Short mmCIF file of C-alpha atoms and ligand atoms in Angstrom, two decimals:
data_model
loop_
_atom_site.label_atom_id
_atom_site.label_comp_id
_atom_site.label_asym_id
_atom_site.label_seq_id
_atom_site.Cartn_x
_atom_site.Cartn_y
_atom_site.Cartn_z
CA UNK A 1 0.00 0.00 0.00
CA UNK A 2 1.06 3.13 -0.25
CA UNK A 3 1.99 6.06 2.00
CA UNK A 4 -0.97 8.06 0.82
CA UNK A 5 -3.19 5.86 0.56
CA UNK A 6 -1.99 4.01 4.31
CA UNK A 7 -2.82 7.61 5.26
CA UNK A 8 -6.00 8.20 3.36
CA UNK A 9 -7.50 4.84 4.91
CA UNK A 10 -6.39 6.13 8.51
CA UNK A 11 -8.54 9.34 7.80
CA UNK A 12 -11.50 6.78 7.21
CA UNK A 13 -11.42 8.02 3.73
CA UNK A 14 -12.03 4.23 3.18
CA UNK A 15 -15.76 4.99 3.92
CA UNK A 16 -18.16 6.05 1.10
CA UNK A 17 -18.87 9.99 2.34
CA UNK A 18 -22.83 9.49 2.58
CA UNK A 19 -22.41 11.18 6.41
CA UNK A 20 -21.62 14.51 7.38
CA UNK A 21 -19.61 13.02 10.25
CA UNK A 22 -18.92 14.62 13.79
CA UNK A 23 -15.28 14.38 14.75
CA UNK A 24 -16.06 12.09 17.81
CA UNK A 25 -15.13 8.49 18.34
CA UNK A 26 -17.36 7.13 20.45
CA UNK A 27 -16.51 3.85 22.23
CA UNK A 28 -17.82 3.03 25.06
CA UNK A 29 -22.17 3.02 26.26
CA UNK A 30 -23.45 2.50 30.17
CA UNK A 31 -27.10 3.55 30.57
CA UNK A 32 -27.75 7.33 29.70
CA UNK A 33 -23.73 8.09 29.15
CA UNK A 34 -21.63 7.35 26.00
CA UNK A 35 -17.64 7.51 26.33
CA UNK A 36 -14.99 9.11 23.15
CA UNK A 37 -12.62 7.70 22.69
CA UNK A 38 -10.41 10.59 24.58
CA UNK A 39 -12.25 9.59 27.38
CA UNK A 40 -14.49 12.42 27.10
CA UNK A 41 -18.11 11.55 29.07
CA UNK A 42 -21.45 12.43 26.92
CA UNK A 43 -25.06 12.67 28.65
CA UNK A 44 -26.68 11.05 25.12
CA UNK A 45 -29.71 12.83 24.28
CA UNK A 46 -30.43 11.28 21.06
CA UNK A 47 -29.91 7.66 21.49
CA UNK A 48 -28.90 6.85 18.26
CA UNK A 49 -31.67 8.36 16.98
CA UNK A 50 -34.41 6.73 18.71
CA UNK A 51 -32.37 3.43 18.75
CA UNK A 52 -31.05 2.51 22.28
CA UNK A 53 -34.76 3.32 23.82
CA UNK A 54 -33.55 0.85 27.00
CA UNK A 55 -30.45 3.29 27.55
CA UNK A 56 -26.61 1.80 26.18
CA UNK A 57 -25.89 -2.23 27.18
CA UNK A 58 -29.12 -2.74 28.54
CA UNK A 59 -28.39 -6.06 31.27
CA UNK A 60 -31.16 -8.42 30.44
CA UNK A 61 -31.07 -7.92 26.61
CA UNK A 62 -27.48 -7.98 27.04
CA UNK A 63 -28.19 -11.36 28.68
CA UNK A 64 -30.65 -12.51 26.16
CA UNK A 65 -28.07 -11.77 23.29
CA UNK A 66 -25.03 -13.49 25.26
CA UNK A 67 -26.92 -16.10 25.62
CA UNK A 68 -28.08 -16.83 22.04
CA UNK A 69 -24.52 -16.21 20.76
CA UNK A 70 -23.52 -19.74 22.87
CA UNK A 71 -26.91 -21.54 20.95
CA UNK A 72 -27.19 -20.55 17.89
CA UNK A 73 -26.42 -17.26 15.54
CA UNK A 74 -28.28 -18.29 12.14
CA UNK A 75 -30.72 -20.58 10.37
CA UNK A 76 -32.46 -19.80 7.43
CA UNK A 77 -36.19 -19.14 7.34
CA UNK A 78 -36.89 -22.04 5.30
CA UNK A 79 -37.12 -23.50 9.08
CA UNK A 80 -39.18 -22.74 12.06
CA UNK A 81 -36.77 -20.38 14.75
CA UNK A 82 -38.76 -20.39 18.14
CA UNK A 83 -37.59 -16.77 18.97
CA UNK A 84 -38.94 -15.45 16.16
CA UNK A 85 -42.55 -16.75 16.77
CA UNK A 86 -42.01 -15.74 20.11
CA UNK A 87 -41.19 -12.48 19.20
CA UNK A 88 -43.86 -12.08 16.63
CA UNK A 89 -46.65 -13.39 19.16
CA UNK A 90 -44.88 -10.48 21.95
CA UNK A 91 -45.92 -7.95 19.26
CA UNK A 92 -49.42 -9.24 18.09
CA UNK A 93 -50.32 -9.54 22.15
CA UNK A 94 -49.25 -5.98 22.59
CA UNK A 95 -50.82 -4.30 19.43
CA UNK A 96 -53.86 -4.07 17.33
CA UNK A 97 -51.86 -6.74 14.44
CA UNK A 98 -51.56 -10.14 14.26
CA UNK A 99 -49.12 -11.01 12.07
CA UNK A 100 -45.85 -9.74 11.47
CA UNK A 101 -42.75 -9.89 8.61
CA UNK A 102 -38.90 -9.61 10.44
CA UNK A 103 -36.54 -7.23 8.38
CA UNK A 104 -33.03 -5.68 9.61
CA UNK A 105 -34.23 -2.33 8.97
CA UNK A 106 -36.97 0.36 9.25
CA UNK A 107 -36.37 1.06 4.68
CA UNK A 108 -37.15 -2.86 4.76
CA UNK A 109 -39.85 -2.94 6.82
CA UNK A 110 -41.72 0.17 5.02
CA UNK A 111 -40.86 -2.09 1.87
CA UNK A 112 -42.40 -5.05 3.24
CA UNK A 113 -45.70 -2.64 4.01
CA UNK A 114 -45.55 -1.18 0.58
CA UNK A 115 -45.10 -4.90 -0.89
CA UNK A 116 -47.90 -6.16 1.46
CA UNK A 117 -50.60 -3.75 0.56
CA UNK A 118 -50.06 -3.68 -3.37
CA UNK A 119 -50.17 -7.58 -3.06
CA UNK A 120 -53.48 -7.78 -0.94
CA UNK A 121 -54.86 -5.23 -3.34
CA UNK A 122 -53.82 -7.32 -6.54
CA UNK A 123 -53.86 -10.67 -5.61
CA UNK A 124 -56.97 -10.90 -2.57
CA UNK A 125 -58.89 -8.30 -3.57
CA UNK A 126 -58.02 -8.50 -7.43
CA UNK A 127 -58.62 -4.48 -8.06
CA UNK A 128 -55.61 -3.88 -9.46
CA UNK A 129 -54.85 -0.76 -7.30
CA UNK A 130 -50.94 -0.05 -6.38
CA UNK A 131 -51.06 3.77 -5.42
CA UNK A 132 -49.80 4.86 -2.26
CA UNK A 133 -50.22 8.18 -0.66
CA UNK A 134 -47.96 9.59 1.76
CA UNK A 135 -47.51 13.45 3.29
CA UNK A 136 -44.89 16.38 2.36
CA UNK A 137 -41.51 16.16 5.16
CA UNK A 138 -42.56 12.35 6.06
CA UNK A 139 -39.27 10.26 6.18
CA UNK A 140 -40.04 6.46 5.42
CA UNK A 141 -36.14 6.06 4.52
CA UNK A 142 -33.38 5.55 2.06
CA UNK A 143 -34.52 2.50 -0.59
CA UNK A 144 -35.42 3.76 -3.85
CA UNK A 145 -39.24 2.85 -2.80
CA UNK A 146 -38.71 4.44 0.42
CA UNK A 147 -37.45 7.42 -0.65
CA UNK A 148 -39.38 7.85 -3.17
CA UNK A 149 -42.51 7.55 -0.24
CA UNK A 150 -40.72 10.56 2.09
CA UNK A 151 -42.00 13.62 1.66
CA UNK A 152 -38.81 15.45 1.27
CA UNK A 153 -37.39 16.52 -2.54
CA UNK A 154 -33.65 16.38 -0.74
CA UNK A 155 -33.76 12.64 -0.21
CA UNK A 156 -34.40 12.08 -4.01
CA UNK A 157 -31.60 14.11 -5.47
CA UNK A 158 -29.88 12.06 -7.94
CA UNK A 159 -31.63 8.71 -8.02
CA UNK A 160 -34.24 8.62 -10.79
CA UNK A 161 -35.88 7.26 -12.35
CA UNK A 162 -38.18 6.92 -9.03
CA UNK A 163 -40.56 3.93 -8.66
CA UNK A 164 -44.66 4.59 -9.81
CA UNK A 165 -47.30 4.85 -7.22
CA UNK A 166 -46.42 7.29 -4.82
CA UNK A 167 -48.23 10.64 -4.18
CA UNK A 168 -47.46 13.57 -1.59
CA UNK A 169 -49.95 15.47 0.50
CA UNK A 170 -50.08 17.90 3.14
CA UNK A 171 -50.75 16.68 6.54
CA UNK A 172 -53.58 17.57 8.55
CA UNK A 173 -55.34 18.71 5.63
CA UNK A 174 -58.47 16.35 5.18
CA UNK A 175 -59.70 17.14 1.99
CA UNK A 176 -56.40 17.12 0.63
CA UNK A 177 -56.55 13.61 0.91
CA UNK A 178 -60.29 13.81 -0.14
CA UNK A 179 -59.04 14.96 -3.77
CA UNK A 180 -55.82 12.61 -3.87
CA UNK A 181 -57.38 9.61 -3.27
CA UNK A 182 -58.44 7.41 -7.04
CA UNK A 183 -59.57 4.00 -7.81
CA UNK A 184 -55.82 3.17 -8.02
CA UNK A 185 -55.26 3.93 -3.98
CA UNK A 186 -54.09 0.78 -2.34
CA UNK A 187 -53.12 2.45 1.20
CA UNK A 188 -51.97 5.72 2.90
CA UNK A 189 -48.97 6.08 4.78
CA UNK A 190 -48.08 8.14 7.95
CA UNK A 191 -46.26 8.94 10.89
CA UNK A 192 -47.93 9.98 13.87
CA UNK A 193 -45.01 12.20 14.71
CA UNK A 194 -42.94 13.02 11.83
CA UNK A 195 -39.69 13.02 13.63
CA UNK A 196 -37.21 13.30 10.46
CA UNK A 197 -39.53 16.28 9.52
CA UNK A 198 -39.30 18.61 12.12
CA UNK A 199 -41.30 17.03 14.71
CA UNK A 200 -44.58 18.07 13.49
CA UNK A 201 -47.79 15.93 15.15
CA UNK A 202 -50.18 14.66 13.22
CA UNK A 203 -53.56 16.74 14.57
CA UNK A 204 -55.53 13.85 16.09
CA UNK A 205 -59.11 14.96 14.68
CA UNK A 206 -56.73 14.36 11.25
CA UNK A 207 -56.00 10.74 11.91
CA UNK A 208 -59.30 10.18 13.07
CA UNK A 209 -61.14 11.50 9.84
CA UNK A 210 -58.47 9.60 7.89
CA UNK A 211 -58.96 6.39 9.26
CA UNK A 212 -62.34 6.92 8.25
CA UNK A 213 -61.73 7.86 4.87
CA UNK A 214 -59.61 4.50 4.44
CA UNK A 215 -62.23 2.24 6.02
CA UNK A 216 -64.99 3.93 3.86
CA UNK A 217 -62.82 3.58 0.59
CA UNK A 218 -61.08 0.08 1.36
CA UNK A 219 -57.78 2.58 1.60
CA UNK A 220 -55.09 0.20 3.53
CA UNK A 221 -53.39 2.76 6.62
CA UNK A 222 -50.11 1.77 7.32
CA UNK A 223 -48.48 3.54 10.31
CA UNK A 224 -44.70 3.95 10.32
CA UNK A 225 -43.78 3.36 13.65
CA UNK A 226 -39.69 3.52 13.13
CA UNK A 227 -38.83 6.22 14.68
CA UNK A 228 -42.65 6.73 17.42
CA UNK A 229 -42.65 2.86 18.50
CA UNK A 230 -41.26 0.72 20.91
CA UNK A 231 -42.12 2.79 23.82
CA UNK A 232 -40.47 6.17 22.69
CA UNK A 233 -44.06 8.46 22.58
CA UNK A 234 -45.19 7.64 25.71
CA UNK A 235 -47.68 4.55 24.48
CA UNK A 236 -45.99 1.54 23.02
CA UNK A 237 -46.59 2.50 19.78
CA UNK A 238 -47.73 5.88 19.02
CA UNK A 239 -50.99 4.82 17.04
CA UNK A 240 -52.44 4.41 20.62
CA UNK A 241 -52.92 8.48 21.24
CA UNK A 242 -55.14 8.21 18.41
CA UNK A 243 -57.99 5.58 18.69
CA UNK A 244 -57.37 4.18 15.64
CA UNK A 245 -56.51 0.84 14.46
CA UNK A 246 -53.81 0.77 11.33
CA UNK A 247 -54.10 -2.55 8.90
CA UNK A 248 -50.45 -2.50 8.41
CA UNK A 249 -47.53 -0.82 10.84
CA UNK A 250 -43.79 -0.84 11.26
CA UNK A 251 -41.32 -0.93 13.47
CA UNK A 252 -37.07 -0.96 13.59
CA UNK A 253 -35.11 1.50 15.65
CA UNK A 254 -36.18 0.61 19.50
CA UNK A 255 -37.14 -3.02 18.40
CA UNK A 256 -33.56 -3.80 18.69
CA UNK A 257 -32.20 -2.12 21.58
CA UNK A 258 -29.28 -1.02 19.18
CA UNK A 259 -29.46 -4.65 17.55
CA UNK A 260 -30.20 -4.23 13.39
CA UNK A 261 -34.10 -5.80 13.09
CA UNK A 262 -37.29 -4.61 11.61
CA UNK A 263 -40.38 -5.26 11.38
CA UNK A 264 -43.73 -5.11 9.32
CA UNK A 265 -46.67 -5.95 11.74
CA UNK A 266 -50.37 -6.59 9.68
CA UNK A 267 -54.07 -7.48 10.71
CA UNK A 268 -55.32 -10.77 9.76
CA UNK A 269 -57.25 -9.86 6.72
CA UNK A 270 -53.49 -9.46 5.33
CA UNK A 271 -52.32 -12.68 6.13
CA UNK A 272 -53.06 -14.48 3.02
CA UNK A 273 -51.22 -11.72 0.75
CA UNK A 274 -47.85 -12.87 1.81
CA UNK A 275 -47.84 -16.61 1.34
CA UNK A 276 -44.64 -18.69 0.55
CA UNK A 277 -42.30 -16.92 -1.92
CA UNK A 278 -43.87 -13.71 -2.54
CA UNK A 279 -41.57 -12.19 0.55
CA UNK A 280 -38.42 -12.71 2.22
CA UNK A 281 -35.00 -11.87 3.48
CA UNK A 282 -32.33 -14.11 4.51
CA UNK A 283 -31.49 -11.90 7.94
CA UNK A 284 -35.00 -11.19 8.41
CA UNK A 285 -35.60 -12.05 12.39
CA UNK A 286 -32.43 -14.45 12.75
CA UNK A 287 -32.45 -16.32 16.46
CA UNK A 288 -29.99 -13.22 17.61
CA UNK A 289 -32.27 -10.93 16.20
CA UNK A 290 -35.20 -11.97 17.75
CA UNK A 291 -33.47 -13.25 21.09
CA UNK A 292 -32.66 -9.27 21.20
CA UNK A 293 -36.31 -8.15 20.46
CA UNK A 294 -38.17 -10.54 23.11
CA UNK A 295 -35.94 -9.31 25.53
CA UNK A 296 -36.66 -5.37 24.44
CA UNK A 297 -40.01 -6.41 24.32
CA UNK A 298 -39.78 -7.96 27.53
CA UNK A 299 -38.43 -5.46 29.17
CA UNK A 300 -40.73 -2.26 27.83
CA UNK A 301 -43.82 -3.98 28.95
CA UNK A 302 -42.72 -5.60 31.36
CA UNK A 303 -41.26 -2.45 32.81
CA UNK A 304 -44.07 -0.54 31.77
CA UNK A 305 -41.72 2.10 30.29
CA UNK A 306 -44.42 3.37 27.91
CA UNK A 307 -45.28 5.36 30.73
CA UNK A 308 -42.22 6.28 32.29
CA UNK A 309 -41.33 7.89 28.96
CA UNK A 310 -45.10 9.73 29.14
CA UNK A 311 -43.66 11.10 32.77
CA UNK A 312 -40.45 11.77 31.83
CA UNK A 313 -41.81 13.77 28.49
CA UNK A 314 -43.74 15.69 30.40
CA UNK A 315 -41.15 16.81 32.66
CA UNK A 316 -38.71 17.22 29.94
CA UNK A 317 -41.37 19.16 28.29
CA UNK A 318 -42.53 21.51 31.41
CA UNK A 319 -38.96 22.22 32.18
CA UNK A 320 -37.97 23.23 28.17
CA UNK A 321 -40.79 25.45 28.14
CA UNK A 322 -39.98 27.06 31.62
CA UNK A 323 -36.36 27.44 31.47
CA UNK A 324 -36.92 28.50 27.77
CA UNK A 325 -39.84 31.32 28.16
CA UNK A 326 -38.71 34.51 26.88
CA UNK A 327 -35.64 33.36 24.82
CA UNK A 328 -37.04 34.38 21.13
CA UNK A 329 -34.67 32.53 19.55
CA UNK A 330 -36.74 29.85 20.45
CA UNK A 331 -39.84 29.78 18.35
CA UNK A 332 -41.68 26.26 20.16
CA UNK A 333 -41.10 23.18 22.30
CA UNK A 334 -43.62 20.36 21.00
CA UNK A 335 -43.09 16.55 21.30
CA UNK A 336 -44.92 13.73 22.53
CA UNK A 337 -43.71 11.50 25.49
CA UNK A 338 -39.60 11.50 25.03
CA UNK A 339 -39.66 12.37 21.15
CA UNK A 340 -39.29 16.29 21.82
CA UNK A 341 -38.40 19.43 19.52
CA UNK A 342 -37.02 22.69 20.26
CA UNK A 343 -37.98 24.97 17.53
CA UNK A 344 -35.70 27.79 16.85
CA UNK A 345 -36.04 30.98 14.34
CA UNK A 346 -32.34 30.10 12.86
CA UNK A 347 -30.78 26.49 11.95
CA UNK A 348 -29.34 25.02 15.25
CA UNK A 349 -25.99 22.98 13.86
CA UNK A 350 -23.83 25.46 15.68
CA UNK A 351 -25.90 24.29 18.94
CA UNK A 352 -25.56 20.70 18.24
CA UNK A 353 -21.66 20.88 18.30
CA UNK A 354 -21.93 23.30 21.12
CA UNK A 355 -23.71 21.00 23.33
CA UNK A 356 -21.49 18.54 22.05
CA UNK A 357 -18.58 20.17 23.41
CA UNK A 358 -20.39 20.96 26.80
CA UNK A 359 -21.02 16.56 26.82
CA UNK A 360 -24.27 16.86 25.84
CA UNK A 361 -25.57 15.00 22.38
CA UNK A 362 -28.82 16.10 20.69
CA UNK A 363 -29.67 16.30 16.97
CA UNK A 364 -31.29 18.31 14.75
CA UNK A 365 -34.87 17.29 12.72
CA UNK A 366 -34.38 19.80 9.78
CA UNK A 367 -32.49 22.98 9.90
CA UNK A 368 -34.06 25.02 12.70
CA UNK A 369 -35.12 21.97 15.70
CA UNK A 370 -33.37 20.56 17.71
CA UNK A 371 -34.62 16.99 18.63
CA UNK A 372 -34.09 15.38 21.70
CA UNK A 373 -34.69 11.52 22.16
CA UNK A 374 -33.31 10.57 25.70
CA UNK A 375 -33.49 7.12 26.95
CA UNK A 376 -37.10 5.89 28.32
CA UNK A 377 -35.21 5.24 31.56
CA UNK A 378 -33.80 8.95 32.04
CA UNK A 379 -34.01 10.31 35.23
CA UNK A 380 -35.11 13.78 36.01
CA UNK A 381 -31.55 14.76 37.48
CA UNK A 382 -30.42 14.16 33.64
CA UNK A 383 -33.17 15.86 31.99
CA UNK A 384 -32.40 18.62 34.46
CA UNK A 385 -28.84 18.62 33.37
CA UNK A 386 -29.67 18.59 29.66
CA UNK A 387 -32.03 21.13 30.28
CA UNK A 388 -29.48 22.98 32.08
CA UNK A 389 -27.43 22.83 29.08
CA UNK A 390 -29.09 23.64 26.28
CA UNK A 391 -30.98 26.77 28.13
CA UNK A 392 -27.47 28.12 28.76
CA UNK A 393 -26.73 27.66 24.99
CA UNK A 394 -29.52 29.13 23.83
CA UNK A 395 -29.19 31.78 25.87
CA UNK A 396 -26.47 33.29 23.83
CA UNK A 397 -28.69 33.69 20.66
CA UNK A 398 -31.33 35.50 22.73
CA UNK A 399 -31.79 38.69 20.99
C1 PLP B 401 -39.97 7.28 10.47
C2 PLP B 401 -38.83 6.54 9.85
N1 PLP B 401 -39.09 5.62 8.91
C3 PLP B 401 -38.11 4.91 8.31
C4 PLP B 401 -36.79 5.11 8.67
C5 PLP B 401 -35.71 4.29 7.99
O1 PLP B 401 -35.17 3.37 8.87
P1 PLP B 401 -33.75 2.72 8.59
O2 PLP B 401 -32.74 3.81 8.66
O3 PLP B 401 -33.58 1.68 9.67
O4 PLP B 401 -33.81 2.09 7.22
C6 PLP B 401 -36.47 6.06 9.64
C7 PLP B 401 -35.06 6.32 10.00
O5 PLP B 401 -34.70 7.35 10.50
C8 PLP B 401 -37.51 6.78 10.25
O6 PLP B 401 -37.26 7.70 11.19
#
């Protein structure tokens, strides 16, 4: 090898340059703390982005995985693997589905949804309809289906030609999905909190007339749950604030614990759309995999953490807006359980890296929010310290 290139690899110039990278290392995770590799302790305020929901090396999934490593790492799905019925049943005894599709990621399992309800369409119902209709700044991720589903033009930059069948809308706008809707609708996509997007909440009179609509028009309504699920919004999955029932939703990020899985969960009428062949994925909800989610699983419900995250968002939320009052830099605080936004009348990077430096890591959603997505198990004395933080940051752009 040579020199410059020896060097050029130690720069990590080895990696394709898809991420805007911070210059952090980090190396070590306990609980709400993450460790550089200077030895440099961060209070982590965005858990991966919604990831580590059960805080860093979380004991009994830690167990769970340690434990399934000694057994058995992979089988293919062309046999039965007892974790992942187990895990599947965990999910249909906690939610409105019944049966569910593993993936190793949230663009897979938004695939799988977009795959399931064109299928039931054309092959159970025989209608022929493949459209589906999605809203302006929704992220559904980074496949050329999936992107071509988010809302956002910046995500599609480069990559046509797109796939057919997708259509944007605003959100919260009822008869905007009155006039988009055709004979060739097969389902409607959403998230109840569109995290990537800003976090903006879907208005819950909204979902309500929506799920109507669907039902009325034989519309599929597929949640995406990636980001809301697992806890994170104060309700297991976030669908529960809003009374309504989705045929199809899914789930990665938090499933895991920090452990690559996904998942598409359906009602029953969907069952016989996805029979042998027409679906798969050799990963898809391995005995690791699955070990990892029963214990996550396990341990949310078990724990009843749904609500500790509604507690803890409401404190997080109470203190933002206290502390905060009267700094009009800062536009809004909104969020729902521990998925929570700062709002700010100028983009925030500058605060992200300052808070970095103070040991503090948040993230942006878009330019001008900053998004915080602490642990379910935070305490208040953290919040309190984050809070701390990011009021005395802010407080500098005060004008
Ligand atoms: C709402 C939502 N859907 C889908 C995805 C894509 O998930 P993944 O990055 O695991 O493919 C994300 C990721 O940020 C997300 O937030």
């Amino acid at each position: 090898m040579s020199d410059t290139k020896t060097a050029a690899v130690d720069a990590g110039q080895s990696l394709l340059p898809t991420y805007g990278r911070f210059p952090i290392a980090l190396v070590k995770g306990e609980g709400s703390y993450l460790w550089d590799d200077q030895g440099k302790r961060y209070l982590d305020f965005m858990s991966g982005i919604a990831v580590t929901n059960l805080g860093h090396a979380p004991r009994k999934v830690k167990e769970a995985l340690v434990k399934q490593l000694d057994e058995l790492w992979h089988v293919s799905n062309l046999f039965r693997i007892p974790n992942q019925e187990d895990a599947a049943k965990l999910i249909t005894d906690n939610s409105c589905g019944d049966a569910v599709f593993f993936s190793n990621s949230g663009a897979e399992a938004n695939e799988a949804a977009f795959k399931l309800a064109r299928r039931y369409n054309q092959k159970v119902l025989n209608n022929g309809r493949y459209e589906i209709i999605t809203f302006e700044q929704s992220f559904h991720g980074r496949t050329l289906a999936t992107l071509t589903a988010t809302g956002q033009e910046k995500v599609k930059e480069g990559f046509a030609p797109l796939p057919e069948g997708f259509k944007y809308i605003p959100i919260n706008d009822i008869s905007a999905v009155e006039a988009a809707i055709s004979d060739k609708t097969a389902a409607i996509m959403l998230e109840m909190v569109q995290a990537e997007g800003g976090i903006l909440m879907a208005d819950p009179q909204f979902v309500k007339d929506l799920a109507q609509l669907c039902e009325k028009n034989g519309i599929l309504l597929i949640v995406d749950e990636i980001q809301t699920g697992m806890g994170r919004t104060g309700k297991l999955f976030a669908y529960e604030h809003y009374g309504i029932e989705p045929d199809i939703f899914t789930l990665a990020k938090g499933l895991g614990s920090g452990f690559p899985v996904g998942a598409a969960v359906a009602k029953e009428k969907l069952r016989e759309a996805f029979g042998s062949g027409s679906h798969g994925s050799t990963f898809g909800g391995t005995p690791i995999a699955t070990a990892v989610v029963k214990a996550t699983i396990e341990e949310i419900v078990g724990e009843k953490l749904p609500q500790r995250a509604a507690e803890a968002g409401e404190y997080l939320i109470s203190e933002l807006r206290s502390k905060l009052a009267g700094n009009s830099f800062v536009k809004e605080v909104r969020g729902l359980g521990l998925i929570v936004g700062i709002e700010c009348a100028e983009p925030v990077g500058s605060i992200i890296t300052a808070a970095q430096e103070q040991g503090l890591l948040v993230i942006t959603a878009g330019p001008n929010v900053i998004r915080l997505l602490p642990n379910l198990l935070v305490t208040n004395e953290e919040i309190d310290s984050a809070v701390a933080t990011l009021t005395e940051l802010l407080a500098g752009y005060n004008r």
